[in-house]
Coordinates of C-alpha atoms in Angstrom, one line a residue:
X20 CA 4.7 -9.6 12.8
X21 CA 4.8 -9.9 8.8
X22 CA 1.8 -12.1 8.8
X23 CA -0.2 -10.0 11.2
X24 CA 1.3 -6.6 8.6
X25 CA 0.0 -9.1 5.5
X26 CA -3.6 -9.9 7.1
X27 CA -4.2 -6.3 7.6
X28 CA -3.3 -5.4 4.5
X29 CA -5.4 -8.2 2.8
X30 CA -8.3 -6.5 4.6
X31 CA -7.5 -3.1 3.1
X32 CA -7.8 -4.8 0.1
X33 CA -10.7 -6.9 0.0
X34 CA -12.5 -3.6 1.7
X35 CA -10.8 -1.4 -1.7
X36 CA -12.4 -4.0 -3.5
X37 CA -15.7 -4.0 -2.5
X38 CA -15.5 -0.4 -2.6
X39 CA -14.9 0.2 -6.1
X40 CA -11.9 1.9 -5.7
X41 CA -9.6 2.7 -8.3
X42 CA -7.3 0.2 -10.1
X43 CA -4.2 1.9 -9.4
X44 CA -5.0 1.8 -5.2
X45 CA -6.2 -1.9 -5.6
X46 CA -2.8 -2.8 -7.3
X47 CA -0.4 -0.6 -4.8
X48 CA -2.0 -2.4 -1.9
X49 CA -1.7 -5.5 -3.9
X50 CA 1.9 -4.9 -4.2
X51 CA 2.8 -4.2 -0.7
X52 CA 1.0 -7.6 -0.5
X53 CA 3.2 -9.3 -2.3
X54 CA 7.0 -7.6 -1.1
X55 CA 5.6 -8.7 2.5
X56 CA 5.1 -11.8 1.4
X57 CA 8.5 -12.3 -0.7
X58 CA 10.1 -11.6 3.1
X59 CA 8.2 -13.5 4.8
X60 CA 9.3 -16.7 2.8
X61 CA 12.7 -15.6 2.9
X62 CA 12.0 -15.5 5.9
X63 CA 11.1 -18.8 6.3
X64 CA 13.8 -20.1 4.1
X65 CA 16.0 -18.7 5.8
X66 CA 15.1 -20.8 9.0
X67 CA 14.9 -23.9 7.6
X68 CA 18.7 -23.1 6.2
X69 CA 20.0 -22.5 10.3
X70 CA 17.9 -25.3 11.2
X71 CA 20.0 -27.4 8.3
X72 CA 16.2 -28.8 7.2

């Protein structure tokens, strides 16, 4: 689910991009980039740490 949330938003981004669009939409999307990707390897971590890897 947070990876298919974190594609999408990647495309949103890459279409911003080669749109032109402002700086200030390009870095909001950028951010929501990144939070989704700070859970998702909590995520992660958090796995490894019940699976005692």
């Amino acid at each position: 689910m947070l990876l298919d949330d974190i594609d999408k938003l990647k495309l949103k981004l890459e279409k911003q991009i080669q749109d032109n669009e402002p700086y200030e939409v390009i870095y909001k999307t950028s951010v929501e980039i990144d939070k989704l990707l700070v859970k998702y390897y909590s995520s992660l971590k958090d796995t490894k740490k019940d699976l005692n890897c």
